[in-house]
Coordinates of N, CA, C and O in Angstrom, one line a residue:
V1 N -13.8 3.3 1.7 CA -14.0 2.3 2.7 C -12.7 1.4 2.7 O -12.3 1.0 1.7
Q2 N -12.2 1.2 3.9 CA -11.1 0.3 4.0 C -11.5 -1.1 3.7 O -12.5 -1.6 4.3
V3 N -10.8 -1.8 2.9 CA -11.2 -3.2 2.5 C -10.2 -4.2 2.7 O -10.2 -5.3 2.1
G4 N -9.3 -4.0 3.6 CA -8.3 -5.0 4.1 C -6.9 -4.9 3.4 O -6.6 -3.9 2.7
E5 N -6.2 -5.9 3.8 CA -4.8 -5.9 3.3 C -4.8 -6.0 1.7 O -5.7 -6.5 1.1
V6 N -3.7 -5.4 1.2 CA -3.5 -5.5 -0.3 C -3.1 -7.0 -0.6 O -2.2 -7.5 0.1
P7 N -3.8 -7.6 -1.5 CA -3.5 -9.1 -1.8 C -2.2 -9.2 -2.5 O -1.7 -8.1 -3.1
V8 N -1.6 -10.3 -2.5 CA -0.3 -10.6 -3.2 C -0.8 -11.3 -4.5 O -1.8 -11.8 -4.6
S9 N 0.2 -11.4 -5.4 CA -0.2 -12.0 -6.7 C -0.6 -13.5 -6.6 O -1.3 -14.0 -7.5
S10 N -0.2 -14.1 -5.6 CA -0.5 -15.5 -5.4 C -1.9 -15.7 -4.7 O -2.3 -16.8 -4.5
S11 N -2.5 -14.6 -4.3 CA -3.8 -14.7 -3.6 C -4.9 -15.3 -4.5 O -4.9 -15.0 -5.8
P12 N -5.9 -16.0 -3.9 CA -7.0 -16.4 -4.8 C -7.9 -15.3 -5.1 O -7.8 -14.2 -4.5
A13 N -8.9 -15.5 -6.0 CA -9.9 -14.5 -6.3 C -10.6 -14.1 -5.0 O -10.8 -14.9 -4.1
D14 N -11.0 -12.9 -4.9 CA -11.7 -12.4 -3.8 C -12.9 -13.2 -3.4 O -13.2 -13.5 -2.2
E15 N -13.6 -13.7 -4.4 CA -14.9 -14.3 -4.2 C -14.7 -15.7 -3.5 O -15.6 -16.2 -2.8
T16 N -13.5 -16.3 -3.6 CA -13.2 -17.6 -3.0 C -12.2 -17.5 -1.9 O -11.9 -18.4 -1.1
G17 N -11.5 -16.3 -1.7 CA -10.5 -16.2 -0.7 C -10.9 -15.7 0.6 O -12.2 -15.6 0.9
R18 N -10.0 -15.3 1.4 CA -10.3 -14.8 2.8 C -10.9 -13.4 2.8 O -11.4 -12.9 3.7
F19 N -10.9 -12.7 1.6 CA -11.6 -11.4 1.4 C -12.9 -11.5 0.6 O -13.1 -10.6 -0.2
A20 N -13.6 -12.6 0.8 CA -14.9 -12.7 0.0 C -15.8 -11.6 0.3 O -16.6 -11.2 -0.6
N21 N -15.8 -11.0 1.5 CA -16.6 -9.8 1.7 C -16.3 -8.7 0.9 O -17.2 -7.9 0.6
R22 N -15.1 -8.5 0.5 CA -14.7 -7.4 -0.5 C -15.4 -7.6 -1.8 O -16.0 -6.6 -2.3
S23 N -15.4 -8.8 -2.3 CA -16.1 -9.1 -3.5 C -17.7 -8.9 -3.4 O -18.3 -8.3 -4.3
V24 N -18.2 -9.3 -2.3 CA -19.7 -9.1 -2.0 C -20.0 -7.6 -2.0 O -20.9 -7.1 -2.6
M25 N -19.1 -6.8 -1.3 CA -19.3 -5.4 -1.2 C -19.3 -4.7 -2.6 O -20.1 -3.9 -2.8
Q26 N -18.3 -5.1 -3.4 CA -18.3 -4.5 -4.7 C -19.5 -4.8 -5.5 O -20.1 -3.9 -6.2
K27 N -20.0 -6.0 -5.5 CA -21.2 -6.4 -6.2 C -22.5 -5.7 -5.6 O -23.3 -5.2 -6.4
E28 N -22.5 -5.5 -4.3 CA -23.6 -4.8 -3.7 C -23.6 -3.3 -4.0 O -24.6 -2.7 -4.3
L29 N -22.4 -2.7 -4.1 CA -22.3 -1.3 -4.5 C -22.7 -1.1 -5.9 O -23.5 -0.1 -6.2
E30 N -22.4 -2.0 -6.8 CA -22.9 -1.9 -8.2 C -24.4 -2.0 -8.2 O -25.1 -1.3 -8.9
R31 N -25.0 -3.0 -7.5 CA -26.4 -3.2 -7.4 C -27.1 -1.9 -6.9 O -28.2 -1.6 -7.3
A32 N -26.5 -1.2 -6.0 CA -27.0 0.0 -5.4 C -26.9 1.2 -6.2 O -27.4 2.3 -5.9
G33 N -26.3 1.0 -7.4 CA -26.3 2.1 -8.4 C -24.9 2.8 -8.5 O -24.8 3.8 -9.2
F34 N -23.9 2.4 -7.8 CA -22.6 3.0 -8.0 C -22.0 2.6 -9.3 O -21.9 1.4 -9.6
Q35 N -21.6 3.5 -10.1 CA -21.2 3.3 -11.5 C -19.7 3.2 -11.7 O -19.2 2.8 -12.7
S36 N -18.9 3.6 -10.7 CA -17.5 3.6 -10.8 C -16.8 3.3 -9.5 O -17.0 4.0 -8.5
L37 N -16.1 2.1 -9.4 CA -15.4 1.7 -8.2 C -13.9 1.7 -8.5 O -13.4 1.3 -9.6
H38 N -13.1 2.2 -7.5 CA -11.7 2.2 -7.6 C -11.1 1.7 -6.3 O -11.5 2.1 -5.2
V39 N -10.0 0.9 -6.4 CA -9.3 0.4 -5.3 C -7.9 1.1 -5.4 O -7.3 1.1 -6.4
Y40 N -7.5 1.5 -4.2 CA -6.1 2.1 -4.2 C -5.4 1.5 -3.0 O -6.0 1.0 -2.0
E41 N -4.0 1.5 -3.0 CA -3.2 1.0 -2.0 C -2.6 2.2 -1.2 O -2.1 3.1 -1.8
E42 N -2.6 2.0 0.1 CA -1.9 3.0 1.0 C -1.0 2.3 2.0 O -1.5 1.5 2.7
G43 N 0.3 2.6 1.9 CA 1.2 1.9 2.7 C 1.6 2.7 4.0 O 2.4 2.2 4.8
H44 N 0.9 3.8 4.2 CA 1.3 4.6 5.4 C 0.1 4.7 6.4 O 0.0 5.8 7.0
S45 N -0.7 3.7 6.5 CA -1.9 3.8 7.4 C -1.6 3.4 8.8 O -2.5 3.4 9.6
G46 N -0.5 2.9 9.1 CA -0.1 2.5 10.4 C -0.3 1.0 10.7 O -0.2 0.5 11.7
F47 N -0.7 0.3 9.6 CA -0.9 -1.2 9.7 C 0.5 -1.8 9.4 O 1.4 -1.2 9.0
M48 N 0.5 -3.1 9.6 CA 1.8 -3.9 9.4 C 2.2 -3.9 7.9 O 3.3 -4.2 7.6
G49 N 1.3 -3.7 7.0 CA 1.6 -3.7 5.6 C 0.6 -2.8 4.8 O -0.2 -2.1 5.4
P50 N 0.8 -2.7 3.5 CA -0.1 -1.9 2.7 C -1.6 -2.3 2.9 O -1.9 -3.5 3.0
W51 N -2.5 -1.3 2.9 CA -3.9 -1.5 3.1 C -4.6 -1.0 1.9 O -4.1 0.0 1.2
S52 N -5.7 -1.6 1.5 CA -6.5 -1.2 0.3 C -7.7 -0.5 0.8 O -8.3 -0.8 1.8
T53 N -8.1 0.5 -0.1 CA -9.3 1.3 0.1 C -10.1 1.3 -1.1 O -9.6 1.4 -2.2
L54 N -11.4 1.2 -1.0 CA -12.3 1.2 -2.1 C -13.1 2.5 -2.1 O -13.6 3.0 -1.1
V55 N -13.1 3.2 -3.3 CA -13.8 4.4 -3.4 C -14.9 4.2 -4.5 O -14.7 3.5 -5.5
A56 N -16.1 4.7 -4.2 CA -17.2 4.4 -5.0 C -18.0 5.7 -5.5 O -18.1 6.6 -4.6
F57 N -18.3 5.8 -6.7 CA -19.0 7.0 -7.3 C -20.3 6.6 -7.9 O -20.3 5.6 -8.7
R58 N -21.3 7.3 -7.5 CA -22.6 7.0 -8.2 C -22.7 7.5 -9.6 O -23.3 6.9 -10.5
D59 N -22.0 8.6 -9.8 CA -22.1 9.3 -11.1 C -20.8 9.0 -12.0 O -19.7 9.2 -11.5
I60 N -21.0 8.4 -13.1 CA -19.9 8.0 -14.0 C -19.0 9.2 -14.3 O -17.8 9.1 -14.5
Q61 N -19.6 10.4 -14.4 CA -18.9 11.6 -14.8 C -17.8 11.9 -13.7 O -16.8 12.6 -13.9
T62 N -18.0 11.5 -12.5 CA -17.0 11.7 -11.4 C -15.7 11.0 -11.7 O -14.7 11.4 -11.2
R63 N -15.7 10.0 -12.5 CA -14.5 9.3 -13.0 C -13.5 10.3 -13.5 O -12.3 10.2 -13.3
E64 N -14.0 11.3 -14.2 CA -13.1 12.4 -14.7 C -12.3 13.0 -13.6 O -11.1 13.3 -13.7
N65 N -13.0 13.4 -12.5 CA -12.3 13.9 -11.4 C -11.2 13.0 -10.7 O -10.2 13.4 -10.3
W66 N -11.5 11.7 -10.7 CA -10.6 10.7 -10.1 C -9.3 10.7 -11.0 O -8.2 10.6 -10.4
Y67 N -9.4 10.9 -12.2 CA -8.2 10.7 -13.1 C -7.6 12.1 -13.5 O -6.8 12.2 -14.4
R68 N -7.9 13.1 -12.7 CA -7.1 14.4 -13.0 C -5.7 14.2 -12.8 O -5.2 13.4 -12.0
N69 N -4.9 15.0 -13.5 CA -3.4 14.9 -13.4 C -3.0 15.6 -12.1 O -3.8 16.3 -11.5
G70 N -1.8 15.5 -11.7 CA -1.2 16.0 -10.5 C -1.4 17.5 -10.3 O -1.8 18.0 -9.3
A71 N -1.1 18.2 -11.4 CA -1.3 19.7 -11.4 C -2.7 20.1 -11.2 O -3.0 21.1 -10.4
E72 N -3.7 19.5 -11.8 CA -5.1 19.8 -11.6 C -5.5 19.6 -10.2 O -6.2 20.4 -9.6
I73 N -5.0 18.5 -9.6 CA -5.3 18.2 -8.2 C -4.7 19.2 -7.3 O -5.4 19.7 -6.4
E74 N -3.5 19.5 -7.5 CA -2.8 20.6 -6.7 C -3.6 21.9 -6.7 O -3.8 22.5 -5.7
L75 N -4.1 22.3 -7.9 CA -4.9 23.5 -8.0 C -6.2 23.4 -7.2 O -6.5 24.4 -6.5
Q76 N -6.8 22.3 -7.3 CA -8.1 22.1 -6.6 C -7.8 22.1 -5.1 O -8.6 22.7 -4.3
L77 N -6.7 21.5 -4.7 CA -6.5 21.5 -3.2 C -6.2 22.9 -2.7 O -6.6 23.3 -1.6
Q78 N -5.5 23.7 -3.5 CA -5.2 25.1 -3.1 C -6.5 25.9 -3.0 O -6.6 26.7 -2.1
K79 N -7.4 25.6 -3.9 CA -8.7 26.4 -3.9 C -9.6 25.9 -2.7 O -10.4 26.7 -2.2
R80 N -9.6 24.6 -2.4 CA -10.6 24.1 -1.5 C -10.1 23.9 0.0 O -11.0 23.9 0.9
I81 N -8.9 23.7 0.2 CA -8.4 23.4 1.5 C -7.8 24.6 2.2 O -7.0 25.3 1.6
L82 N -8.3 24.8 3.4 CA -7.8 26.0 4.2 C -6.3 25.8 4.6 O -5.9 24.7 5.0
Q83 N -5.6 26.9 4.5 CA -4.2 26.8 4.9 C -4.1 27.0 6.4 O -5.0 27.5 7.0
T84 N -2.9 26.6 6.9 CA -2.7 26.8 8.4 C -2.3 28.3 8.6 O -2.1 29.0 7.6
K85 N -2.2 28.7 9.8 CA -1.8 30.1 10.1 C -0.4 30.4 9.5 O -0.2 31.6 9.2
S86 N 0.4 29.4 9.4 CA 1.7 29.7 8.9 C 1.7 29.8 7.3 O 2.7 30.1 6.7
G87 N 0.6 29.5 6.7 CA 0.5 29.5 5.2 C 0.7 28.2 4.6 O 0.6 28.1 3.4
D88 N 1.1 27.2 5.3 CA 1.3 25.9 4.8 C 0.0 25.2 4.5 O -1.0 25.5 5.1
S89 N 0.1 24.1 3.8 CA -1.1 23.3 3.5 C -1.5 22.6 4.8 O -0.6 22.1 5.6
S90 N -2.8 22.4 5.0 CA -3.2 21.7 6.2 C -3.2 20.2 6.0 O -3.4 19.4 6.9
L91 N -2.9 19.8 4.8 CA -2.8 18.4 4.4 C -1.3 18.0 4.6 O -0.4 18.5 3.9
R92 N -1.0 17.0 5.5 CA 0.4 16.6 5.7 C 0.8 15.4 4.8 O 1.9 15.3 4.5
Y93 N -0.2 14.6 4.4 CA 0.2 13.4 3.7 C -0.5 13.2 2.4 O -0.6 12.1 1.8
F94 N -1.0 14.3 1.8 CA -1.8 14.2 0.6 C -1.4 15.4 -0.3 O -1.5 16.5 0.1
D95 N -1.2 15.1 -1.6 CA -0.9 16.1 -2.6 C -1.3 15.5 -4.0 O -1.8 14.4 -4.1
G96 N -1.0 16.2 -5.0 CA -1.4 15.8 -6.4 C -0.6 14.6 -6.7 O -1.2 13.6 -7.4
A97 N 0.6 14.4 -6.4 CA 1.4 13.2 -6.7 C 0.9 12.0 -6.0 O 0.8 10.9 -6.5
T98 N 0.4 12.2 -4.7 CA -0.1 11.1 -4.0 C -1.4 10.6 -4.6 O -1.6 9.4 -4.8
M99 N -2.3 11.5 -5.0 CA -3.5 11.2 -5.7 C -3.2 10.5 -7.0 O -3.9 9.5 -7.4
S100 N -2.2 10.9 -7.7 CA -1.9 10.3 -9.0 C -1.5 8.8 -8.8 O -1.8 7.9 -9.6
S101 N -0.8 8.5 -7.7 CA -0.4 7.1 -7.4 C -1.6 6.3 -7.0 O -1.6 5.1 -7.2
Y102 N -2.7 6.9 -6.6 CA -3.9 6.2 -6.2 C -4.7 5.8 -7.5 O -5.5 4.8 -7.5
Q103 N -4.4 6.4 -8.6 CA -5.2 6.2 -9.8 C -5.0 4.8 -10.5 O -5.8 4.3 -11.2
L104 N -3.8 4.3 -10.2 CA -3.4 3.0 -10.8 C -3.6 1.9 -9.8 O -2.8 1.9 -8.8
P105 N -4.6 1.0 -9.9 CA -4.7 0.0 -8.9 C -3.5 -0.9 -8.8 O -2.9 -1.1 -9.8
P106 N -3.3 -1.5 -7.7 CA -2.1 -2.5 -7.5 C -2.3 -3.6 -8.5 O -3.4 -4.1 -8.7
S107 N -1.2 -4.1 -9.1 CA -1.3 -5.2 -10.1 C -1.9 -6.4 -9.5 O -2.5 -7.2 -10.2
S108 N -1.7 -6.6 -8.2 CA -2.3 -7.8 -7.5 C -3.8 -7.8 -7.7 O -4.5 -8.9 -7.8
F109 N -4.5 -6.7 -7.7 CA -5.9 -6.7 -7.9 C -6.3 -7.1 -9.3 O -7.4 -7.6 -9.5
E110 N -5.5 -6.7 -10.2 CA -5.7 -7.2 -11.6 C -5.6 -8.7 -11.6 O -6.4 -9.4 -12.2
V111 N -4.6 -9.3 -11.0 CA -4.4 -10.7 -11.0 C -5.6 -11.5 -10.4 O -6.1 -12.4 -11.0
I112 N -6.0 -11.0 -9.2 CA -7.1 -11.7 -8.5 C -8.4 -11.5 -9.2 O -9.3 -12.4 -9.2
H113 N -8.6 -10.4 -9.9 CA -9.7 -10.1 -10.7 C -9.8 -11.2 -11.8 O -10.9 -11.7 -12.1
C114 N -8.7 -11.5 -12.4 CA -8.7 -12.5 -13.5 C -8.8 -13.9 -13.0 O -8.9 -14.9 -13.8
R115 N -8.8 -14.2 -11.7 CA -8.9 -15.5 -11.1 C -10.3 -15.8 -10.8 O -10.6 -17.0 -10.3
Q116 N -11.3 -14.9 -10.9 CA -12.6 -15.2 -10.5 C -13.3 -16.2 -11.4 O -12.8 -16.5 -12.5
K117 N -14.3 -16.8 -11.0 CA -15.1 -17.8 -11.7 C -15.6 -17.1 -13.0 O -16.0 -16.0 -13.0
G118 N -15.5 -17.9 -14.0 CA -15.9 -17.3 -15.3 C -15.0 -16.1 -15.7 O -15.4 -15.0 -15.7
V119 N -13.7 -16.4 -16.0 CA -12.7 -15.4 -16.3 C -13.2 -14.4 -17.3 O -13.7 -14.7 -18.3
P120 N -13.2 -13.1 -16.8 CA -13.6 -12.0 -17.7 C -12.9 -11.9 -19.0 O -11.7 -12.3 -19.1
T121 N -13.5 -11.6 -20.0 CA -12.8 -11.5 -21.4 C -11.7 -10.5 -21.4 O -10.8 -10.6 -22.2
D122 N -11.8 -9.4 -20.5 CA -10.7 -8.4 -20.5 C -9.4 -9.0 -19.9 O -8.4 -8.3 -20.0
C123 N -9.4 -10.2 -19.4 CA -8.2 -10.8 -18.9 C -7.4 -11.5 -20.0 O -6.3 -12.0 -19.6
E124 N -7.9 -11.7 -21.1 CA -7.2 -12.3 -22.2 C -6.0 -11.4 -22.6 O -6.2 -10.3 -23.0
N125 N -4.8 -12.0 -22.6 CA -3.6 -11.2 -23.0 C -3.7 -10.5 -24.4 O -3.2 -9.4 -24.6
S126 N -4.4 -11.2 -25.3 CA -4.4 -10.6 -26.6 C -5.2 -9.3 -26.7 O -5.1 -8.6 -27.6
V127 N -6.1 -9.1 -25.7 CA -6.8 -7.9 -25.7 C -5.9 -6.6 -25.7 O -6.3 -5.6 -26.3
W128 N -4.8 -6.7 -25.0 CA -4.0 -5.5 -24.8 C -3.0 -5.2 -26.0 O -2.3 -4.3 -26.0
T129 N -3.1 -6.0 -27.1 CA -2.2 -5.8 -28.2 C -2.8 -4.7 -29.1 O -2.1 -4.1 -29.9
S130 N -4.0 -4.4 -29.0 CA -4.7 -3.4 -29.8 C -4.5 -2.0 -29.2 O -4.7 -1.8 -28.0
K131 N -4.1 -1.0 -30.1 CA -3.9 0.3 -29.6 C -5.3 1.1 -29.4 O -5.4 2.1 -28.8
T132 N -6.3 0.5 -30.0 CA -7.6 1.1 -30.0 C -8.5 0.4 -28.9 O -9.7 0.7 -28.9
V133 N -7.9 -0.4 -28.1 CA -8.7 -1.1 -27.2 C -9.5 -0.3 -26.2 O -10.6 -0.6 -25.9
A134 N -9.1 0.9 -25.9 CA -9.8 1.8 -25.0 C -11.1 2.2 -25.6 O -12.1 2.4 -24.9
N135 N -11.1 2.4 -26.9 CA -12.4 2.8 -27.5 C -13.3 1.6 -27.8 O -14.5 1.7 -28.0
E136 N -12.7 0.4 -27.8 CA -13.5 -0.8 -28.2 C -14.0 -1.6 -26.9 O -14.9 -2.3 -27.0
T137 N -13.3 -1.5 -25.8 CA -13.5 -2.2 -24.7 C -14.7 -1.6 -23.9 O -14.6 -0.4 -23.6
R138 N -15.6 -2.4 -23.4 CA -16.6 -1.9 -22.5 C -16.3 -2.4 -21.1 O -15.9 -3.6 -20.9
M139 N -16.4 -1.6 -20.1 CA -16.1 -2.0 -18.7 C -16.8 -3.2 -18.3 O -16.3 -4.1 -17.6
G140 N -18.1 -3.3 -18.6 CA -18.9 -4.5 -18.2 C -19.3 -4.4 -16.7 O -19.9 -5.3 -16.2
G141 N -19.0 -3.3 -16.0 CA -19.3 -3.1 -14.6 C -18.6 -2.0 -14.1 O -17.8 -1.4 -14.7
A142 N -18.8 -1.7 -12.8 CA -18.2 -0.5 -12.2 C -16.8 -0.8 -11.8 O -16.0 0.2 -11.6
Y143 N -16.4 -2.0 -11.6 CA -15.1 -2.3 -11.1 C -14.4 -3.2 -12.1 O -14.8 -4.3 -12.5
N144 N -13.2 -2.7 -12.6 CA -12.4 -3.5 -13.5 C -11.0 -3.0 -13.5 O -10.6 -2.1 -14.2
P145 N -10.2 -3.6 -12.6 CA -8.7 -3.2 -12.5 C -7.9 -3.5 -13.8 O -6.9 -2.8 -14.0
V146 N -8.3 -4.4 -14.6 CA -7.6 -4.7 -15.8 C -7.7 -3.5 -16.8 O -6.6 -2.9 -17.2
I147 N -8.9 -3.0 -17.0 CA -9.1 -1.9 -17.9 C -8.4 -0.7 -17.2 O -7.7 0.1 -17.9
E148 N -8.5 -0.5 -15.9 CA -7.9 0.7 -15.3 C -6.4 0.7 -15.4 O -5.8 1.8 -15.7
R149 N -5.8 -0.4 -15.2 CA -4.3 -0.5 -15.3 C -3.8 -0.3 -16.7 O -2.7 0.2 -16.9
H150 N -4.5 -0.7 -17.7 CA -4.0 -0.6 -19.1 C -4.5 0.5 -19.9 O -4.0 0.7 -21.0
N151 N -5.4 1.2 -19.5 CA -6.1 2.3 -20.3 C -6.3 3.5 -19.5 O -7.3 4.2 -19.8
R152 N -5.5 3.8 -18.6 CA -5.7 4.9 -17.6 C -5.9 6.2 -18.4 O -6.8 7.0 -18.0
E153 N -5.1 6.5 -19.4 CA -5.2 7.8 -20.1 C -6.6 8.0 -20.8 O -7.2 9.0 -20.7
A154 N -7.1 6.9 -21.4 CA -8.4 7.0 -22.1 C -9.5 7.0 -21.1 O -10.6 7.7 -21.3
L155 N -9.4 6.3 -20.0 CA -10.6 6.2 -19.0 C -10.9 7.6 -18.4 O -12.1 7.8 -18.0
H156 N -10.0 8.5 -18.2 CA -10.3 9.7 -17.5 C -10.9 10.7 -18.5 O -11.4 11.8 -18.0
S157 N -11.0 10.5 -19.8 CA -11.6 11.5 -20.7 C -13.1 11.6 -20.6 O -13.8 10.6 -20.3
R158 N -13.5 12.7 -20.8 CA -15.0 13.0 -20.9 C -15.7 12.1 -21.9 O -16.7 11.6 -21.8
E159 N -15.0 12.0 -23.1 CA -15.6 11.2 -24.2 C -15.8 9.7 -23.8 O -16.8 9.1 -24.0
Y160 N -14.8 9.2 -23.1 CA -14.9 7.8 -22.6 C -16.1 7.6 -21.7 O -16.9 6.7 -21.8
A161 N -16.2 8.5 -20.7 CA -17.3 8.4 -19.8 C -18.7 8.6 -20.5 O -19.6 7.9 -20.2
R162 N -18.7 9.5 -21.4 CA -20.0 9.8 -22.1 C -20.3 8.6 -23.0 O -21.5 8.1 -23.0
D163 N -19.3 8.0 -23.7 CA -19.6 6.9 -24.6 C -19.9 5.6 -24.0 O -20.5 4.7 -24.6
N164 N -19.4 5.4 -22.7 CA -19.5 4.1 -22.1 C -20.5 4.1 -20.9 O -20.8 3.0 -20.4
S165 N -21.1 5.2 -20.5 CA -22.0 5.2 -19.3 C -23.2 4.4 -19.6 O -23.7 3.7 -18.7
H166 N -23.7 4.4 -20.8 CA -24.9 3.6 -21.0 C -24.6 2.0 -21.0 O -25.4 1.3 -20.6
H167 N -23.4 1.7 -21.4 CA -23.0 0.3 -21.3 C -22.9 -0.2 -19.9 O -23.3 -1.3 -19.6
W168 N -22.4 0.6 -19.0 CA -22.3 0.3 -17.6 C -23.7 0.2 -17.0 O -24.0 -0.7 -16.2
K169 N -24.6 1.1 -17.4 CA -25.9 1.1 -16.8 C -26.6 -0.2 -17.2 O -27.3 -0.8 -16.5
E170 N -26.5 -0.6 -18.5 CA -27.1 -1.9 -19.0 C -26.5 -3.0 -18.2 O -27.3 -4.0 -17.8
A171 N -25.2 -3.1 -18.0 CA -24.6 -4.2 -17.2 C -25.1 -4.3 -15.8 O -25.3 -5.3 -15.3
L172 N -25.4 -3.1 -15.2 CA -25.9 -3.1 -13.8 C -27.4 -3.5 -13.8 O -27.7 -4.2 -12.8
L173 N -28.1 -3.3 -14.8 CA -29.5 -3.7 -14.8 C -29.7 -5.1 -15.1 O -30.7 -5.7 -14.8
N174 N -28.7 -5.7 -15.8 CA -28.9 -7.2 -16.2 C -28.4 -8.1 -15.1 O -27.8 -7.9 -14.2

């Protein structure tokens, strides 16, 4: 779902800024049972600047697919996408490298996430000094750009999804 312009680092939190609907949509998607939300930036959409898109997954295991490496994505594209008559890919603007760039949310989303009312504990700078934080940190919800930006390698693993899915479900039910 397109969710508007990519914010700049000086933007207020979504819940209080001009993109309050983006914050409402994220909360409603979590309430509707979506367990994994990801925002990515696309600068080639034909708008005057970069545009942000929100992707939502109901199943936490789908997170593993989102974080596949470029080679795995290329292989899946070759298997699933029909080629043109000339044998070229029918995708003109998407490949494994493009998908890899979508996996890391823009830093501005991390900044505005940390500006929300009741600053999340994951926004404390000291959290990122631990090398084991990926194993100790609980997402606390389906959307967390701070965790995604700093622990991408750990987040895509099957073990992380398995070990943390019940914590996300608890957070959604409370």
